[in-house]
Coordinates of C-alpha atoms and ligand atoms in Angstrom, one line a residue:
M325 CA 153.8 -178.4 -13.1
T326 CA 152.1 -175.2 -12.7
T327 CA 149.4 -174.1 -15.1
S328 CA 148.6 -170.8 -16.4
A329 CA 145.3 -171.2 -14.7
E330 CA 147.1 -170.4 -11.4
T331 CA 148.4 -167.0 -12.5
P332 CA 146.5 -164.0 -11.2
T333 CA 145.3 -162.9 -14.8
A334 CA 144.5 -166.4 -16.0
A335 CA 141.0 -165.4 -16.9
V336 CA 142.2 -162.7 -19.2
T337 CA 143.4 -163.1 -22.7
L338 CA 144.4 -160.7 -25.5
K339 CA 141.4 -159.7 -27.5
S340 CA 143.3 -159.2 -30.9
R341 CA 145.5 -161.8 -32.4
H342 CA 147.7 -159.0 -33.5
L343 CA 149.7 -156.4 -31.7
L344 CA 149.3 -153.0 -33.5
G345 CA 149.3 -150.5 -30.8
I346 CA 148.6 -149.7 -27.2
D347 CA 145.7 -147.9 -28.3
G348 CA 142.8 -150.4 -27.9
L349 CA 144.3 -152.5 -25.2
E350 CA 142.5 -152.6 -21.8
A351 CA 144.1 -152.5 -18.4
D352 CA 143.6 -156.1 -17.8
E353 CA 145.3 -156.9 -21.2
I354 CA 148.3 -154.7 -20.2
S355 CA 148.5 -156.3 -16.8
L356 CA 148.4 -159.9 -18.5
I357 CA 151.5 -158.9 -20.7
L358 CA 153.4 -157.5 -17.7
D359 CA 152.6 -160.4 -15.4
T360 CA 153.5 -162.8 -18.1
A361 CA 156.9 -161.0 -18.7
E362 CA 157.8 -161.6 -15.0
A363 CA 157.5 -165.3 -15.7
M364 CA 159.5 -164.9 -18.8
K365 CA 162.1 -162.9 -17.2
E366 CA 162.8 -165.9 -14.9
I367 CA 163.8 -167.9 -18.0
G368 CA 166.4 -165.4 -18.8
G369 CA 168.2 -166.0 -15.5
R370 CA 168.5 -169.7 -16.0
A371 CA 171.7 -171.6 -17.3
I372 CA 169.8 -172.8 -20.0
K373 CA 167.8 -169.7 -21.4
K374 CA 165.3 -171.8 -23.7
V375 CA 161.9 -173.3 -23.5
P376 CA 159.8 -175.2 -26.2
T377 CA 156.8 -172.9 -26.0
L378 CA 157.0 -171.8 -29.8
R379 CA 158.7 -175.0 -31.1
G380 CA 157.5 -175.2 -34.7
R381 CA 156.2 -171.9 -35.0
T382 CA 158.0 -169.5 -37.6
V383 CA 158.6 -165.8 -36.8
V384 CA 159.8 -163.4 -39.4
N385 CA 161.4 -160.1 -38.5
L386 CA 161.0 -157.5 -41.2
F387 CA 162.6 -154.3 -40.6
F388 CA 162.3 -151.4 -43.0
E389 CA 164.0 -149.0 -40.6
P390 CA 167.3 -149.5 -38.6
S391 CA 167.1 -150.8 -35.0
T392 CA 169.6 -152.1 -32.5
R393 CA 167.5 -152.9 -29.5
T394 CA 164.2 -153.9 -30.7
R395 CA 165.2 -156.1 -33.3
T396 CA 168.0 -157.9 -31.3
S397 CA 165.6 -158.4 -28.4
F398 CA 162.7 -159.8 -30.7
E399 CA 165.5 -162.4 -32.0
I400 CA 166.6 -163.2 -28.6
A401 CA 163.0 -163.7 -27.3
E402 CA 162.0 -165.8 -30.3
K403 CA 165.1 -168.1 -29.8
R404 CA 164.4 -168.3 -26.2
L405 CA 161.0 -169.5 -26.9
S406 CA 162.3 -172.0 -29.6
A407 CA 160.6 -170.5 -32.5
D408 CA 162.3 -170.7 -36.0
T409 CA 163.1 -167.2 -36.8
L410 CA 164.6 -165.4 -39.5
S411 CA 165.4 -161.6 -40.1
I412 CA 165.2 -159.6 -43.1
A413 CA 166.9 -156.4 -43.6
T414 CA 165.5 -154.3 -46.2
A415 CA 168.9 -153.2 -47.6
T416 CA 169.6 -156.8 -48.7
S417 CA 165.9 -157.5 -49.9
S418 CA 164.1 -156.9 -53.1
V419 CA 162.7 -153.8 -51.5
T420 CA 165.9 -152.2 -53.0
K421 CA 164.6 -153.2 -56.5
G422 CA 161.4 -151.3 -56.2
E423 CA 159.1 -154.3 -54.7
S424 CA 156.2 -152.8 -52.5
L425 CA 155.5 -153.4 -49.0
L426 CA 152.5 -155.5 -49.8
D427 CA 154.2 -157.6 -52.4
T428 CA 157.1 -158.2 -50.1
V429 CA 154.8 -159.5 -47.2
R430 CA 152.6 -161.6 -49.5
N431 CA 155.7 -163.2 -50.9
I432 CA 157.0 -163.9 -47.3
E433 CA 153.4 -165.1 -46.4
A434 CA 153.5 -167.7 -49.3
M435 CA 156.4 -169.3 -47.1
S436 CA 153.7 -169.9 -44.2
P437 CA 155.2 -167.9 -41.3
D438 CA 153.2 -167.7 -38.2
M439 CA 154.1 -164.2 -37.0
I440 CA 155.6 -161.2 -38.7
V441 CA 157.3 -158.6 -36.6
M442 CA 157.5 -155.3 -38.6
R443 CA 159.0 -151.9 -38.2
H444 CA 158.1 -149.4 -41.0
S445 CA 158.7 -145.7 -41.5
S446 CA 155.0 -145.2 -42.4
S447 CA 152.4 -144.7 -39.8
G448 CA 149.7 -147.4 -40.1
A449 CA 151.9 -149.9 -42.1
P450 CA 151.3 -152.7 -39.6
H451 CA 147.5 -152.0 -39.6
L452 CA 147.4 -152.4 -43.4
L453 CA 149.2 -155.8 -43.4
A454 CA 146.9 -157.0 -40.4
R455 CA 144.0 -156.5 -42.8
M456 CA 145.6 -158.2 -45.8
C457 CA 147.6 -161.1 -44.1
R458 CA 146.9 -164.4 -42.5
S459 CA 150.0 -164.1 -40.1
T460 CA 149.8 -162.4 -36.6
I461 CA 151.3 -158.9 -37.1
I462 CA 153.4 -157.2 -34.4
N463 CA 154.2 -153.6 -34.6
A464 CA 157.9 -153.0 -33.9
G465 CA 157.3 -149.3 -34.5
D466 CA 155.5 -147.5 -37.2
G467 CA 156.5 -144.0 -38.4
M468 CA 155.5 -141.5 -35.7
H469 CA 152.6 -143.5 -34.6
E470 CA 153.2 -146.4 -32.0
H471 CA 155.9 -148.6 -30.7
P472 CA 153.9 -150.8 -28.3
T473 CA 156.4 -153.1 -27.2
Q474 CA 158.5 -150.1 -26.1
A475 CA 155.8 -148.7 -23.9
L476 CA 155.1 -152.4 -22.5
L477 CA 159.0 -152.7 -21.5
D478 CA 158.9 -149.2 -20.1
A479 CA 156.0 -149.9 -17.9
F480 CA 157.5 -153.3 -17.0
T481 CA 160.6 -151.6 -15.8
I482 CA 158.7 -148.9 -13.7
R483 CA 156.5 -151.5 -12.2
E484 CA 159.6 -153.4 -11.2
H485 CA 161.0 -150.2 -9.4
K486 CA 157.8 -148.6 -8.2
R487 CA 155.5 -151.6 -7.7
R488 CA 152.6 -149.9 -9.5
L489 CA 151.8 -147.4 -12.2
A490 CA 148.7 -145.9 -10.9
G491 CA 149.3 -142.2 -9.3
L492 CA 152.9 -141.9 -10.4
K493 CA 154.1 -138.6 -11.8
I494 CA 155.9 -139.5 -15.2
A495 CA 157.7 -136.7 -17.0
I496 CA 158.2 -137.5 -20.8
V497 CA 160.6 -134.7 -22.1
G498 CA 162.2 -134.4 -25.6
D499 CA 161.2 -134.4 -29.2
L500 CA 157.5 -135.2 -28.7
M501 CA 156.2 -134.2 -32.2
H502 CA 158.1 -137.0 -33.9
S503 CA 157.9 -139.7 -31.1
R504 CA 155.9 -143.0 -31.4
V505 CA 157.3 -143.9 -28.0
L506 CA 155.4 -141.0 -26.6
R507 CA 152.3 -142.0 -28.2
S508 CA 152.4 -145.4 -26.9
N509 CA 153.6 -144.7 -23.6
V510 CA 150.7 -142.0 -23.1
A511 CA 148.1 -144.5 -24.1
L512 CA 149.5 -147.3 -21.8
L513 CA 150.1 -144.8 -18.8
N514 CA 146.9 -143.1 -19.1
T515 CA 145.1 -146.6 -19.3
M516 CA 147.0 -147.4 -16.0
R517 CA 146.1 -144.2 -14.4
A518 CA 149.6 -142.6 -14.2
N519 CA 149.9 -138.9 -14.1
V520 CA 151.7 -138.1 -17.2
W521 CA 153.5 -134.7 -17.9
A522 CA 154.9 -134.0 -21.5
C523 CA 157.5 -131.6 -22.0
A524 CA 159.0 -130.1 -25.2
P525 CA 159.9 -126.9 -26.8
A526 CA 156.9 -125.3 -28.5
T527 CA 158.3 -126.3 -32.0
L528 CA 158.5 -130.0 -30.8
M529 CA 155.1 -130.3 -29.1
P530 CA 152.3 -132.0 -31.1
S531 CA 149.8 -129.6 -32.2
H532 CA 147.0 -131.6 -30.8
I533 CA 148.8 -132.2 -27.4
A534 CA 145.5 -131.2 -25.7
E535 CA 143.8 -134.3 -26.8
F536 CA 146.6 -136.6 -25.2
G537 CA 145.1 -136.3 -21.7
V538 CA 148.7 -135.3 -20.3
H539 CA 149.8 -132.0 -18.6
A540 CA 151.7 -130.2 -21.3
T541 CA 154.4 -127.7 -20.5
T542 CA 157.6 -126.1 -22.2
S543 CA 159.3 -126.0 -18.6
V544 CA 161.5 -129.0 -17.8
D545 CA 161.8 -127.8 -14.3
E546 CA 158.0 -127.9 -13.9
A547 CA 157.8 -131.3 -15.4
V548 CA 160.6 -133.0 -13.5
E549 CA 159.5 -131.3 -10.2
G550 CA 158.7 -134.3 -7.9
A551 CA 158.6 -136.7 -10.7
D552 CA 158.7 -140.5 -9.9
V553 CA 160.0 -141.2 -13.5
V554 CA 161.8 -139.0 -15.9
M555 CA 161.7 -140.4 -19.5
M556 CA 163.9 -138.6 -22.1
L557 CA 163.4 -138.9 -25.7
R558 CA 165.9 -138.1 -28.4
I559 CA 165.7 -135.4 -31.1
Q560 CA 164.7 -137.2 -34.3
H561 CA 166.8 -135.4 -37.0
E562 CA 165.9 -138.3 -39.5
R563 CA 162.0 -137.3 -39.3
M564 CA 162.6 -133.5 -39.2
H565 CA 162.2 -131.6 -42.4
G566 CA 163.0 -128.0 -41.4
H567 CA 164.7 -126.4 -38.4
Y568 CA 162.9 -127.1 -35.0
I569 CA 165.6 -126.2 -32.6
P570 CA 168.1 -123.2 -32.8
S571 CA 171.2 -125.3 -32.1
V572 CA 172.0 -128.5 -30.1
R573 CA 174.0 -126.6 -27.6
E574 CA 170.9 -124.3 -26.9
Y575 CA 168.6 -127.4 -26.8
F576 CA 170.8 -129.1 -24.1
T577 CA 170.9 -125.8 -22.0
L578 CA 167.1 -125.5 -22.0
F579 CA 166.0 -129.1 -22.2
G580 CA 168.7 -131.5 -21.5
L581 CA 168.5 -133.6 -18.2
T582 CA 171.4 -132.6 -16.0
P583 CA 172.2 -133.6 -12.5
E584 CA 171.1 -130.3 -11.3
R585 CA 167.8 -130.7 -13.0
M586 CA 167.4 -134.3 -11.5
R587 CA 167.6 -132.9 -8.0
R588 CA 164.0 -131.5 -8.6
A589 CA 162.7 -135.0 -9.0
A590 CA 161.6 -137.4 -6.3
A591 CA 164.5 -138.5 -4.1
D592 CA 163.9 -142.2 -5.5
A593 CA 163.2 -141.2 -9.1
I594 CA 164.3 -143.3 -12.0
V595 CA 165.7 -141.8 -15.4
M596 CA 164.8 -143.8 -18.5
H597 CA 165.6 -143.4 -22.2
P598 CA 164.2 -145.8 -25.0
G599 CA 167.5 -145.3 -27.0
P600 CA 169.6 -144.6 -29.1
M601 CA 170.7 -141.8 -26.8
N602 CA 172.1 -138.5 -27.9
R603 CA 174.4 -137.7 -25.0
G604 CA 175.1 -134.0 -24.6
V605 CA 171.8 -133.3 -26.5
E606 CA 168.8 -134.5 -24.4
I607 CA 170.8 -136.1 -21.7
D608 CA 174.0 -135.5 -19.7
S609 CA 176.3 -138.6 -19.6
A610 CA 176.4 -138.0 -15.8
V611 CA 172.7 -138.8 -15.6
A612 CA 172.6 -141.4 -18.3
D613 CA 175.3 -143.5 -16.5
G614 CA 174.3 -142.2 -12.8
P615 CA 172.6 -143.9 -9.9
F616 CA 169.1 -143.0 -11.1
S617 CA 169.4 -144.5 -14.5
V618 CA 167.5 -147.7 -15.6
I619 CA 168.2 -147.4 -19.3
L620 CA 170.2 -150.6 -19.5
E621 CA 167.4 -152.3 -17.5
Q622 CA 164.8 -151.2 -20.0
V623 CA 166.9 -153.0 -22.5
S624 CA 167.2 -156.3 -20.7
N625 CA 163.4 -156.1 -20.0
G626 CA 162.6 -155.8 -23.5
V627 CA 163.5 -159.6 -24.1
A628 CA 161.2 -160.7 -21.3
V629 CA 158.4 -158.4 -22.4
R630 CA 158.7 -159.4 -26.1
M631 CA 158.8 -163.3 -25.1
A632 CA 155.4 -162.4 -23.3
V633 CA 153.8 -160.8 -26.4
L634 CA 154.9 -163.6 -28.7
Y635 CA 153.7 -166.3 -26.3
L636 CA 150.2 -164.6 -25.6
L637 CA 149.7 -163.9 -29.3
S638 CA 150.9 -167.4 -30.4
G639 CA 147.4 -168.8 -29.1
R640 CA 149.3 -171.2 -26.9
D641 CA 148.0 -169.7 -23.7
S642 CA 146.8 -173.2 -22.3
M643 CA 150.6 -174.0 -22.3
D644 CA 152.9 -173.1 -19.1
P645 CA 155.6 -170.9 -20.4
L646 CA 158.0 -172.1 -17.8
D647 CA 157.3 -175.8 -18.7
V648 CA 160.6 -177.0 -20.2
H649 CA 159.4 -180.6 -20.7
Ligands
CP1018 N1 164.1 -148.1 -28.6 C1 164.2 -148.6 -29.7 O1 163.3 -148.7 -30.6 O2 165.6 -148.8 -30.3 P1 166.0 -149.3 -31.5 O3 165.5 -148.2 -32.7 O4 167.6 -149.5 -31.4 O5 165.4 -150.6 -31.8

């Protein structure tokens, strides 16, 4: 049996017992999660995709906003680690009767879960819970603030293709103003010393973009030129209160990623999208389904990355995650 002491990042542990955001994680903690996810990915390739690492632990998935990828991959990750797991959709919970977030979580905590994975429309909701709760809190997306496991799976996917993050030109294009994926990716990629470009129409550019430590531009051609990675973000109509783009057709013409635009990128560039995609709005189907696209790989890698996060936060870091006995 190998032990975790034999892994390259063995001396490193996560400093917090929660994962609330990428902001605050150090480079060695990010590398630890990505290295651990590599080991977890191997489990997903086995005939029996299950290890007993979290046997006896209870994980509650509490999603106050819709989700396909994040919720499903957390559930699969928890099951692969043998945790007892349940998911609560707010549409069928007592939230619909007016119960507050804090009361909802206090009642769930009364049943002694070990971890709560939470998505909420309010920025900072998981931080509030982390102060009030005994359970470990994992942020699965809070408002326009952070989506840490998305940035981690994005970094994992980039690293698989490019073997590094430092020095890569990474263009992030789309509705930046409303994007928690942008904020988590910028925090992670800056920490790992990538060269981040952020591109949006002026109406969808965060007003404080100068503080992000990125190259900001309204020109897609400039952002994509020579890029190693092009990450497209969707227009978030559900968070918009007002008119930010003249029309979908005009947005696609000016900012959509087409095969012609991709010719400006590096010859071995990859195209990413966290989903859900709006085909024909921010991305042409010929690109989304084309040879540069790693969009479905991102989804696959989400399971391994979430297994790594659950495992590292469980405090069982002396256990070999690959030990099935
Ligand atoms: N990328 C992402 O968060 O997708 P879902 O909203 O489907 O979870």
